[in-house]
Amino acid sequence: MDKLKMQTVNKADENFRKLAAMFPNAVTETIDENGEVVRAIDKDVLMQEISCKVVEGGVEERYQFTWPDKRKSVLLANAPINKTLRPCREESVDFDNTENLYIEGDNLEVLKLLQETYLGKIKMIYIDPPYNTGNDFVYEDDFAQSTEEYLENSGQFDEDGNRLVKNLDSNGRFHTDWLNMIYSRLKLAKDLLSDDGVIFISIDDNEQENLKKCCDEVFGSQNFIAQIIWERAYSPVNLKKHFSENHDYVLCYAKNVQETLCNGLPRTAESDNRYSNPDNDPRGAWQSDNATVGPAVPEKVYEIVTPSGRVVSPPSGRCWLYTKERFNEMINDNRIWFGSDGKNVPRIKRFLSEVKQGLTPMTIWKYTEVGHSQEAAQKLKELFDGKAYFDYPKSVELIKRCVQLYADKDCYVLDFFSGSAATAHAVMQLNAEDGGNRKFIMVQLPEETDEKSEAYKAGYKNICEIGKERIRRAAKKIAEENPEAKFDGGFRVLKCDTSNMKNVYYNPEEYKLPLIPNLENNIKEDRTPEDLLFQVMLDLGVLLSGKIEETTIAGKKVFNVEDNYLIACFDNNVTEEVITEIAKQKPYYFVMRDSSMANDSVATNFEQIFSAYSPDTVRKVL
């Protein structure tokens, strides 16, 4: 029971709480004028969060986790980009009906593009980032560029077209490069999580310590849930000099642990078999439980007379679980078990019908429960007709357990280091098993496969091609094994690209007046109306999996997204007839090109038409 404080709210505490929730990375400790260690907000970190340039900090001593270029990685996470996602129907499966997404591109850029649309909508994230073993690739984020250069050349490649570089352990920036890579992406990922959302991150000993400190900053140490140990191997490697590692870690953090609920694991026959009903209690099977607790509380220390007449007391230093009055009520309700002969020490009857239906998970996950890496590789090999395209794919059962624990049956699951698309496989498998409607969003850089690899020889030029094919094959296999199951086995492919708009659209002041007539079309020539539609959906926060219907009005192509939520027309020479018919449908948003109106009369009457038929429609032009 909470005690009333009988005083007004401490606004300093309240303000600190709000800042800590918004910027947990700015929470630190310092020494006050009395020499005491007290809580504090790092003003340099806070200034960097609201600045568009690198803020040089002071030298005040304080507890902090830092590395070279850390401020620049914060700047990188916050900097805007002129990018878009372009749909690719030919590589999609069931494009018009699926709610799943497969996005090709640099995950830093994609996470930025998803901010408006999926802010606070992702229930669970699972990622398997590079482990930084000394041979892993890391994303090469160019901090040498100015902010302006970065905006112009975001997602840059080197002269060989590589976006990834090997982070060799001989590199003097070995940990720095990895931390810069992961930190900015985690900051963006946090904003996508719902208030009750969680993130699972697989990692090994190379960066486990640093990753945990990163997560403590980004999500707040109070939102740490667990560090799970996954038994990824079952036999020792005798060639190892000291120890043969047979485990990896999976870190789990919440967006707000106070809002987060664990679903628990499904009950097993083994756990239910522990319950029986020796006294034929009408409430069904039960299991006896200890009736004492420690340390002792005086009012709960008393004698109990068993049905046989035996007098028992709690062991020394302990007491009964209930007061004497409550214990008598439990006896009268037949919730106390004294043994079949009535002579035993009393125990509590826990009924199967009343226990929590989800089993509380433990932090050691054995390979017998969630699979191991060799098994995962073998199953993926079987899926691809005996060809091995990935050396260390994650177990589908491992990811499926993560999803089971925290993802509702109708939610979004994101993986922005998609790799072999095991997360998509796990989501589809679980949906087929429990009838869920979870949607996956996979993000993967189209990293080129080695020309000597089996994948390249089989025609897979990059990792994305393998991932998409894995989803197709997995969906087919799941459907064959579960003929009665209904699940979404499709996916809508989107590819990260430069903006659909020409530079004049963003910086018109840089173009001289005589050139303007030649720049009336501010849209790039190779872009389609559907390309424009998806960039509009991103800008307006419309789900990228939204249902799109294409119709024709007076000869013009019109897109209707999510039953009149958004209507768009990007054709030229749009007449009053088209505008009027669209206005009559009363969309929430209407978007068209600024130069699309057939004549000055249409432009003049545009607002009047909408004022007459749909005054609440939000009108936008490109």
XYZ file of C-alpha atoms in Angstrom:
622
model
C 0.000 0.000 0.000
C 1.416 3.406 -1.011
C 1.686 6.154 1.573
C 0.270 9.576 0.747
C 2.998 12.193 0.385
C 0.656 15.027 1.407
C 2.640 17.599 -0.556
C 2.702 19.042 -4.041
C 4.565 17.354 -6.897
C 8.318 17.907 -7.060
C 8.520 19.559 -10.494
C 12.271 18.984 -10.673
C 11.697 15.240 -10.316
C 8.935 15.402 -12.905
C 11.041 17.345 -15.377
C 13.958 14.981 -14.875
C 11.668 12.009 -15.515
C 10.380 13.547 -18.754
C 13.868 14.335 -20.032
C 15.099 10.875 -19.053
C 12.223 9.275 -20.977
C 12.938 11.323 -24.099
C 16.737 11.206 -23.931
C 17.895 8.295 -21.736
C 21.383 8.669 -23.216
C 21.631 12.091 -21.526
C 21.049 10.689 -18.017
C 24.270 10.526 -16.021
C 25.770 11.064 -12.575
C 27.997 13.861 -11.294
C 29.329 15.288 -8.049
C 27.493 18.188 -6.391
C 28.936 21.010 -4.299
C 28.872 18.767 -1.197
C 30.922 16.067 -2.889
C 27.918 13.760 -3.216
C 27.216 11.732 -6.375
C 23.841 12.895 -7.715
C 21.725 12.379 -10.823
C 22.260 14.766 -13.701
C 21.455 15.510 -17.325
C 24.472 15.729 -19.619
C 23.879 19.089 -21.273
C 26.385 18.340 -24.032
C 24.507 15.198 -25.021
C 21.202 17.067 -24.812
C 22.538 19.890 -26.977
C 23.752 17.372 -29.558
C 20.293 15.842 -29.755
C 18.759 19.179 -30.781
C 21.638 20.439 -32.910
C 22.279 20.064 -36.645
C 26.045 20.179 -36.226
C 28.591 18.518 -33.986
C 28.612 20.089 -30.518
C 31.989 20.179 -28.826
C 31.630 19.229 -25.176
C 33.389 20.285 -22.017
C 35.735 18.281 -19.820
C 33.577 17.944 -16.701
C 34.096 14.603 -14.958
C 31.044 12.363 -14.956
C 30.036 8.747 -15.447
C 29.624 8.143 -19.167
C 30.075 5.616 -21.957
C 31.802 7.149 -24.943
C 34.037 6.478 -27.928
C 35.524 8.508 -30.820
C 32.908 9.990 -33.184
C 30.020 9.275 -30.807
C 28.575 12.779 -31.270
C 28.816 12.379 -35.012
C 26.868 9.122 -34.841
C 24.104 11.015 -32.997
C 24.187 13.664 -35.709
C 24.017 10.964 -38.362
C 20.916 9.444 -36.760
C 19.163 12.810 -36.607
C 20.108 14.177 -40.061
C 17.299 14.209 -42.670
C 17.657 12.550 -46.091
C 16.065 13.036 -49.503
C 15.261 9.410 -50.255
C 12.207 7.340 -51.051
C 11.005 3.747 -51.338
C 10.067 2.561 -54.820
C 7.683 -0.396 -55.271
C 8.788 -3.422 -57.280
C 5.755 -5.459 -58.279
C 7.616 -8.026 -60.355
C 9.661 -9.240 -57.358
C 6.740 -9.143 -54.907
C 4.321 -11.908 -54.019
C 0.602 -10.993 -53.887
C 1.495 -7.281 -54.011
C -2.108 -6.025 -53.853
C -3.201 -8.073 -50.837
C -0.189 -8.781 -48.633
C 0.569 -6.763 -45.510
C 4.206 -7.880 -45.311
C 7.114 -5.740 -46.528
C 10.558 -6.582 -47.846
C 12.664 -3.421 -48.142
C 16.014 -3.304 -49.924
C 18.422 -0.595 -48.849
C 20.791 0.761 -46.216
C 18.952 0.145 -42.953
C 19.960 3.549 -41.549
C 18.191 5.268 -44.438
C 15.211 2.913 -44.347
C 14.742 3.425 -40.598
C 14.613 7.170 -41.253
C 12.072 6.721 -44.033
C 9.850 4.622 -41.761
C 9.807 7.186 -38.944
C 6.669 9.053 -40.042
C 4.626 6.016 -41.046
C 5.571 3.478 -38.382
C 6.393 5.748 -35.435
C 5.320 3.876 -32.293
C 3.684 1.069 -34.309
C 6.241 -1.773 -34.118
C 5.516 -4.246 -31.318
C 8.685 -6.294 -31.666
C 12.088 -5.941 -33.302
C 14.550 -8.778 -33.735
C 17.983 -8.113 -35.231
C 21.100 -10.160 -35.779
C 23.719 -7.459 -36.507
C 27.371 -8.129 -37.422
C 29.104 -9.659 -34.412
C 32.392 -7.811 -35.082
C 34.516 -10.946 -35.059
C 37.312 -9.293 -37.020
C 36.042 -10.535 -40.365
C 32.487 -9.189 -40.243
C 31.340 -6.423 -42.515
C 30.104 -3.193 -40.974
C 28.272 -0.306 -42.580
C 30.694 2.428 -43.567
C 29.020 5.642 -42.417
C 31.116 8.538 -43.654
C 31.651 10.950 -40.746
C 34.283 12.867 -42.742
C 31.502 14.526 -44.726
C 29.804 17.691 -43.640
C 26.079 17.525 -42.897
C 25.309 19.106 -46.260
C 27.504 16.612 -48.098
C 25.900 13.758 -46.238
C 22.395 14.902 -47.163
C 23.439 15.086 -50.802
C 25.326 11.800 -50.830
C 23.678 9.750 -48.083
C 24.152 6.049 -48.502
C 27.398 6.620 -50.391
C 29.385 3.757 -51.882
C 33.125 3.561 -52.360
C 34.792 3.588 -55.775
C 34.135 -0.159 -56.101
C 30.456 0.223 -55.296
C 30.778 -1.204 -51.776
C 28.568 0.038 -48.937
C 30.035 -2.442 -46.468
C 33.668 -2.754 -45.386
C 35.475 -5.457 -43.428
C 36.173 -4.422 -39.853
C 39.440 -6.244 -39.246
C 40.603 -6.636 -35.645
C 43.883 -4.999 -36.700
C 41.921 -1.823 -37.331
C 42.698 0.872 -34.745
C 38.989 1.802 -34.825
C 37.830 -1.792 -34.364
C 35.232 -1.111 -31.645
C 34.647 2.504 -32.673
C 33.454 1.658 -36.180
C 31.111 -1.031 -34.871
C 29.691 1.232 -32.153
C 29.105 4.071 -34.590
C 27.279 1.669 -36.863
C 24.971 0.148 -34.239
C 24.309 3.229 -32.077
C 22.661 5.411 -34.718
C 20.468 2.542 -35.885
C 19.301 1.650 -32.377
C 18.338 5.294 -31.747
C 16.079 5.269 -34.807
C 14.702 1.828 -34.001
C 13.622 2.904 -30.516
C 11.248 5.517 -31.932
C 9.528 2.894 -34.082
C 8.686 0.699 -31.081
C 5.250 0.962 -29.516
C 5.112 1.934 -25.832
C 4.750 -1.755 -24.947
C 7.229 -2.895 -27.597
C 10.490 -4.820 -27.155
C 13.697 -5.415 -29.084
C 15.738 -8.631 -29.167
C 19.372 -8.418 -30.357
C 21.609 -11.428 -31.004
C 25.287 -10.938 -30.205
C 28.405 -12.815 -29.034
C 31.225 -11.974 -26.624
C 33.061 -9.650 -29.041
C 30.632 -6.766 -28.531
C 28.189 -8.000 -25.903
C 29.506 -5.633 -23.245
C 29.481 -2.599 -25.542
C 26.072 -3.472 -26.987
C 24.559 -3.635 -23.508
C 25.982 -0.219 -22.650
C 24.616 1.160 -25.933
C 21.179 -0.239 -25.155
C 21.315 1.134 -21.605
C 21.838 4.589 -23.120
C 19.350 4.335 -25.957
C 16.504 2.522 -24.189
C 17.398 3.317 -20.563
C 18.923 0.794 -18.156
C 15.574 0.569 -16.362
C 14.089 -0.970 -19.520
C 16.514 -3.893 -19.582
C 14.504 -7.123 -19.483
C 16.970 -9.979 -19.875
C 20.223 -11.223 -21.313
C 19.371 -14.621 -22.719
C 21.964 -17.334 -23.294
C 21.283 -19.374 -26.424
C 22.965 -22.773 -26.637
C 23.836 -22.476 -30.326
C 26.145 -25.511 -30.480
C 25.974 -28.923 -28.859
C 29.446 -30.432 -29.443
C 32.897 -29.048 -28.567
C 35.444 -27.863 -31.113
C 38.614 -29.596 -29.951
C 40.867 -27.354 -32.008
C 40.110 -24.436 -29.690
C 43.052 -23.467 -27.491
C 41.124 -22.696 -24.300
C 37.334 -22.968 -24.411
C 34.943 -24.042 -27.133
C 32.179 -21.432 -27.108
C 28.761 -23.008 -27.490
C 26.520 -20.055 -26.743
C 25.492 -16.647 -28.022
C 23.513 -13.942 -26.245
C 20.163 -12.370 -27.012
C 19.662 -8.997 -25.300
C 16.072 -7.961 -24.633
C 15.017 -4.358 -23.904
C 11.611 -2.714 -23.636
C 10.568 0.704 -24.888
C 8.840 1.172 -21.532
C 9.089 -1.835 -19.239
C 6.146 -0.594 -17.144
C 3.887 -0.919 -20.189
C 5.286 -4.254 -21.375
C 3.671 -7.629 -20.727
C 5.233 -11.020 -21.412
C 2.882 -13.548 -23.031
C 4.860 -16.417 -21.594
C 5.578 -19.686 -23.339
C 2.804 -22.106 -24.310
C 2.142 -24.702 -21.644
C 3.510 -28.139 -22.463
C 2.091 -31.583 -21.768
C 5.030 -32.131 -19.405
C 4.134 -29.077 -17.309
C 0.431 -29.982 -17.233
C 1.159 -33.611 -16.263
C 2.463 -32.365 -12.924
C -1.155 -31.679 -11.945
C -3.491 -34.403 -10.689
C -6.713 -34.690 -8.689
C -6.273 -37.295 -5.902
C -9.240 -35.969 -3.875
C -11.605 -35.594 -6.881
C -11.936 -31.853 -6.351
C -14.684 -30.534 -8.703
C -12.366 -27.662 -9.694
C -10.144 -30.166 -11.492
C -6.439 -31.050 -11.433
C -4.162 -29.346 -8.937
C -0.591 -29.357 -7.623
C 0.435 -28.822 -3.992
C 2.748 -25.933 -3.097
C 4.719 -24.844 -0.028
C 2.551 -23.066 2.574
C 5.412 -21.290 4.378
C 7.477 -18.229 3.589
C 10.431 -16.411 5.146
C 11.463 -14.362 6.995
C 8.944 -14.836 9.774
C 6.169 -12.304 10.439
C 4.780 -12.582 14.035
C 1.078 -12.522 13.084
C 1.632 -15.436 10.684
C 3.372 -17.696 13.202
C 0.809 -19.985 14.869
C -0.057 -23.646 15.376
C -2.231 -25.602 12.955
C -4.092 -28.767 13.910
C -4.238 -31.274 11.038
C -7.377 -33.428 10.430
C -5.532 -36.319 12.142
C -5.032 -34.209 15.294
C -1.330 -33.561 14.736
C -0.173 -30.047 15.732
C 2.332 -28.388 13.352
C 4.144 -25.041 13.345
C 6.173 -23.353 10.616
C 9.948 -24.096 10.576
C 12.218 -21.791 12.556
C 12.682 -18.407 10.913
C 9.683 -18.907 8.628
C 5.929 -18.324 8.929
C 2.729 -19.478 7.254
C 1.814 -17.857 3.946
C -1.493 -16.557 5.344
C -2.867 -15.167 8.596
C -4.706 -17.640 10.824
C -8.088 -16.229 9.796
C -7.279 -16.502 6.078
C -5.830 -19.997 6.545
C -9.090 -21.202 8.116
C -10.981 -19.769 5.128
C -8.683 -21.712 2.799
C -9.289 -24.924 4.767
C -13.051 -24.434 4.574
C -12.754 -23.901 0.797
C -10.780 -27.169 0.445
C -7.681 -25.335 -0.757
C -5.329 -26.850 1.832
C -3.944 -30.384 1.443
C -2.884 -32.379 4.519
C -2.043 -35.549 2.603
C -4.288 -38.512 1.864
C -4.271 -39.540 5.517
C -4.601 -35.996 6.929
C -1.315 -36.172 8.842
C 1.049 -34.156 6.652
C 2.276 -30.576 6.975
C -0.308 -28.380 5.198
C 0.305 -27.393 1.560
C -1.531 -25.028 -0.798
C -3.590 -26.496 -3.657
C -2.760 -24.690 -6.961
C -5.403 -25.491 -9.571
C -4.383 -25.896 -13.200
C -7.477 -23.943 -14.248
C -6.290 -20.940 -12.193
C -2.594 -20.815 -12.977
C -1.052 -18.451 -15.497
C -1.514 -20.030 -18.920
C 1.814 -18.783 -20.223
C 4.910 -20.324 -18.666
C 7.504 -17.797 -17.475
C 10.583 -18.126 -19.707
C 14.038 -18.722 -18.265
C 17.198 -16.994 -19.463
C 18.987 -20.124 -20.716
C 17.526 -21.405 -23.982
C 18.744 -24.898 -24.795
C 19.195 -26.111 -28.352
C 16.720 -28.907 -27.643
C 14.053 -26.204 -27.237
C 14.945 -23.586 -29.877
C 17.396 -25.327 -32.195
C 21.078 -24.708 -32.833
C 23.050 -23.037 -35.626
C 23.991 -26.268 -37.423
C 20.364 -27.362 -37.488
C 19.323 -23.926 -38.794
C 21.920 -24.142 -41.576
C 20.807 -27.658 -42.469
C 17.123 -26.722 -42.645
C 17.913 -23.713 -44.821
C 20.022 -25.947 -47.042
C 17.102 -28.360 -47.424
C 14.807 -25.460 -48.313
C 17.167 -24.576 -51.172
C 17.395 -28.124 -52.557
C 20.634 -28.986 -50.817
C 22.498 -25.741 -51.563
C 24.217 -23.887 -48.692
C 23.955 -20.118 -49.186
C 24.382 -18.951 -45.560
C 26.964 -20.227 -43.076
C 25.353 -19.123 -39.815
C 21.611 -18.453 -40.217
C 19.596 -18.012 -37.036
C 17.249 -20.762 -35.934
C 13.614 -20.181 -36.886
C 12.596 -21.679 -33.537
C 14.801 -19.194 -31.677
C 13.181 -16.194 -33.346
C 9.738 -17.757 -33.092
C 10.150 -17.951 -29.309
C 11.038 -14.246 -29.179
C 7.908 -13.448 -31.195
C 5.754 -15.707 -29.004
C 6.850 -13.959 -25.826
C 5.955 -10.372 -26.724
C 4.282 -10.028 -30.136
C 0.484 -9.954 -30.174
C -1.326 -11.968 -32.819
C -1.993 -8.805 -34.845
C 1.115 -6.632 -34.797
C 4.244 -5.599 -36.715
C 7.564 -7.425 -36.368
C 10.635 -5.648 -37.755
C 14.071 -7.015 -38.637
C 16.454 -4.446 -40.151
C 19.390 -6.864 -40.460
C 17.249 -9.380 -42.315
C 20.016 -11.544 -43.809
C 18.493 -14.877 -44.787
C 14.997 -13.631 -43.756
C 14.701 -16.126 -40.886
C 12.481 -13.638 -39.025
C 9.965 -13.596 -41.881
C 10.015 -17.397 -41.866
C 9.411 -17.466 -38.085
C 6.489 -15.013 -38.278
C 4.755 -16.995 -41.054
C 5.343 -20.285 -39.208
C 3.869 -18.957 -35.961
C 0.888 -17.402 -37.758
C 0.156 -20.755 -39.403
C 0.329 -22.497 -36.015
C -1.781 -20.153 -33.893
C -3.932 -18.315 -36.459
C -2.187 -14.990 -35.886
C -2.009 -12.087 -38.308
C 1.421 -10.735 -37.458
C 3.029 -8.664 -40.225
C 6.754 -8.676 -40.940
C 8.954 -5.846 -42.214
C 12.345 -7.070 -43.442
C 15.140 -4.607 -44.258
C 18.351 -5.701 -45.951
C 21.156 -4.024 -47.860
C 21.560 -5.696 -51.306
C 25.073 -6.836 -50.456
C 26.629 -8.566 -53.449
C 27.419 -12.266 -53.156
C 30.961 -13.477 -53.779
C 31.465 -14.584 -57.371
C 33.000 -17.821 -56.079
C 30.055 -18.611 -53.803
C 27.360 -21.223 -54.385
C 24.763 -18.471 -54.209
C 26.336 -16.468 -57.031
C 26.694 -19.551 -59.203
C 23.004 -20.312 -58.621
C 22.048 -16.870 -59.928
C 21.657 -14.956 -56.654
C 23.632 -11.757 -57.214
C 22.958 -10.287 -53.772
C 21.690 -11.276 -50.342
C 18.251 -9.748 -50.945
C 17.591 -12.163 -53.797
C 18.301 -15.090 -51.449
C 16.125 -13.604 -48.698
C 13.139 -13.061 -50.986
C 13.446 -16.567 -52.411
C 13.672 -17.986 -48.874
C 10.351 -16.325 -47.997
C 8.703 -17.714 -51.159
C 9.922 -21.235 -50.481
C 9.179 -21.094 -46.757
C 5.603 -19.912 -47.395
C 5.059 -22.769 -49.836
C 6.478 -25.335 -47.410
C 4.435 -24.032 -44.473
C 1.254 -24.154 -46.593
C 2.000 -27.743 -47.618
C 2.603 -28.813 -44.012
C -0.430 -26.905 -42.684
C -3.110 -27.243 -45.406
C -5.864 -25.858 -43.171
C -3.871 -22.867 -41.959
C -4.504 -19.356 -43.219
C -1.538 -17.011 -43.171
C -0.094 -14.218 -45.296
C 2.723 -15.731 -47.333
C 3.164 -12.727 -49.599
C 5.355 -9.636 -49.390
C 5.507 -6.245 -51.056
C 9.024 -5.393 -52.262
C 10.187 -1.788 -51.876
C 13.622 -0.479 -52.819
C 15.351 2.505 -51.243
C 16.360 5.036 -53.891
C 16.988 8.714 -54.410
C 13.983 11.019 -54.197
C 11.515 11.079 -57.085
C 11.909 14.853 -57.118
C 14.605 16.832 -58.910
C 16.940 19.079 -56.943
C 14.920 22.146 -57.938
C 12.059 20.795 -55.810
C 14.187 21.044 -52.643
C 16.351 24.076 -53.460
C 14.421 26.348 -55.866
C 16.382 29.378 -54.670
C 19.513 27.977 -56.281
C 18.035 28.190 -59.777
C 18.021 31.427 -61.735
C 14.763 32.816 -63.080
C 15.475 32.262 -66.823
C 15.875 28.525 -66.163
C 12.520 28.085 -64.412
C 10.410 27.512 -67.575
C 12.676 24.555 -68.407
C 12.144 23.081 -64.943
C 8.350 23.032 -64.816
C 8.456 19.276 -64.376
C 10.148 18.795 -61.006
C 9.806 14.984 -61.116
C 12.558 12.748 -62.457
C 11.802 11.305 -65.882
C 12.316 7.651 -64.934
C 9.759 7.684 -62.103
C 6.281 6.178 -62.395
C 3.011 7.388 -60.852
C 3.226 4.463 -58.405
C 6.705 5.630 -57.384
C 5.222 9.025 -56.579
C 2.363 7.414 -54.679
C 4.701 5.582 -52.305
C 6.744 8.686 -51.586
C 3.510 10.502 -50.789
C 2.472 7.630 -48.512
C 5.782 7.952 -46.670
C 5.389 11.711 -46.267
C 1.790 11.465 -45.054
C 2.346 8.513 -42.729
C 0.155 6.070 -44.673
C 1.021 2.403 -44.065
C 3.170 1.075 -46.893
C 1.138 -2.116 -46.878
C -2.081 -0.159 -47.360
C -4.583 -1.499 -49.875
C -4.272 0.361 -53.191
C -7.038 0.485 -55.781
C -6.385 1.939 -59.218
C -9.323 3.460 -61.066
C -9.882 5.742 -64.038
C -11.835 9.004 -63.919
C -12.374 10.853 -67.205
C -9.382 9.056 -68.679
C -7.038 9.852 -65.792
C -5.368 7.265 -63.524
C -6.448 7.701 -59.908
C -5.073 5.853 -56.866
C -7.343 5.166 -53.908
C -5.463 4.060 -50.772
C -7.219 2.500 -47.782
C -10.802 3.259 -48.843
C -10.571 7.003 -49.501
C -7.991 7.763 -46.834
C -5.706 8.966 -49.608
C -6.624 9.671 -53.222
C -3.909 10.721 -55.637
C -3.714 11.593 -59.324
C -0.381 12.363 -60.998
C -1.498 12.545 -64.646
C -1.185 15.686 -66.745
C -4.105 17.874 -67.888
C -6.396 17.076 -64.962
C -9.808 18.658 -65.611
C -12.525 20.029 -63.328
C -14.507 16.842 -63.992
C -11.739 14.741 -62.439
C -11.357 17.105 -59.459
C -15.120 17.129 -58.866
C -15.463 13.327 -58.933
C -12.572 12.954 -56.496
C -13.970 15.624 -54.155
C -17.333 13.803 -54.100
C -15.562 10.738 -52.648
C -14.551 12.861 -49.618
C -10.981 11.578 -49.127
C -9.018 12.482 -46.022
C -6.026 13.408 -48.233
C -5.914 14.373 -51.903
C -2.584 14.774 -53.705
C -1.742 15.825 -57.261
C 1.088 17.457 -59.171
C 1.197 21.238 -59.084
C 1.640 21.336 -62.858
C -1.111 18.815 -63.628
C -4.102 21.148 -63.829
C -5.390 21.392 -67.377
C -5.677 25.195 -67.390
C -5.891 28.301 -65.216
C -9.634 27.813 -64.814
C -9.114 24.458 -63.096
C -6.530 26.018 -60.794
C -8.889 28.860 -59.959
C -11.857 26.590 -59.200
C -9.878 23.850 -57.407
C -10.445 25.152 -53.866
C -14.081 26.043 -54.589
C -14.808 22.497 -55.780
C -13.416 20.951 -52.617
C -15.082 23.573 -50.428
C -18.400 22.576 -51.952
C -18.064 18.779 -51.840
C -15.398 17.940 -49.245
C -14.186 20.943 -47.228
C -12.364 18.743 -44.679
C -10.123 17.062 -47.249
C -6.442 17.900 -46.768
C -5.188 18.969 -50.205
C -1.517 18.600 -51.167
C 0.432 19.205 -54.376
C 3.851 18.056 -55.568
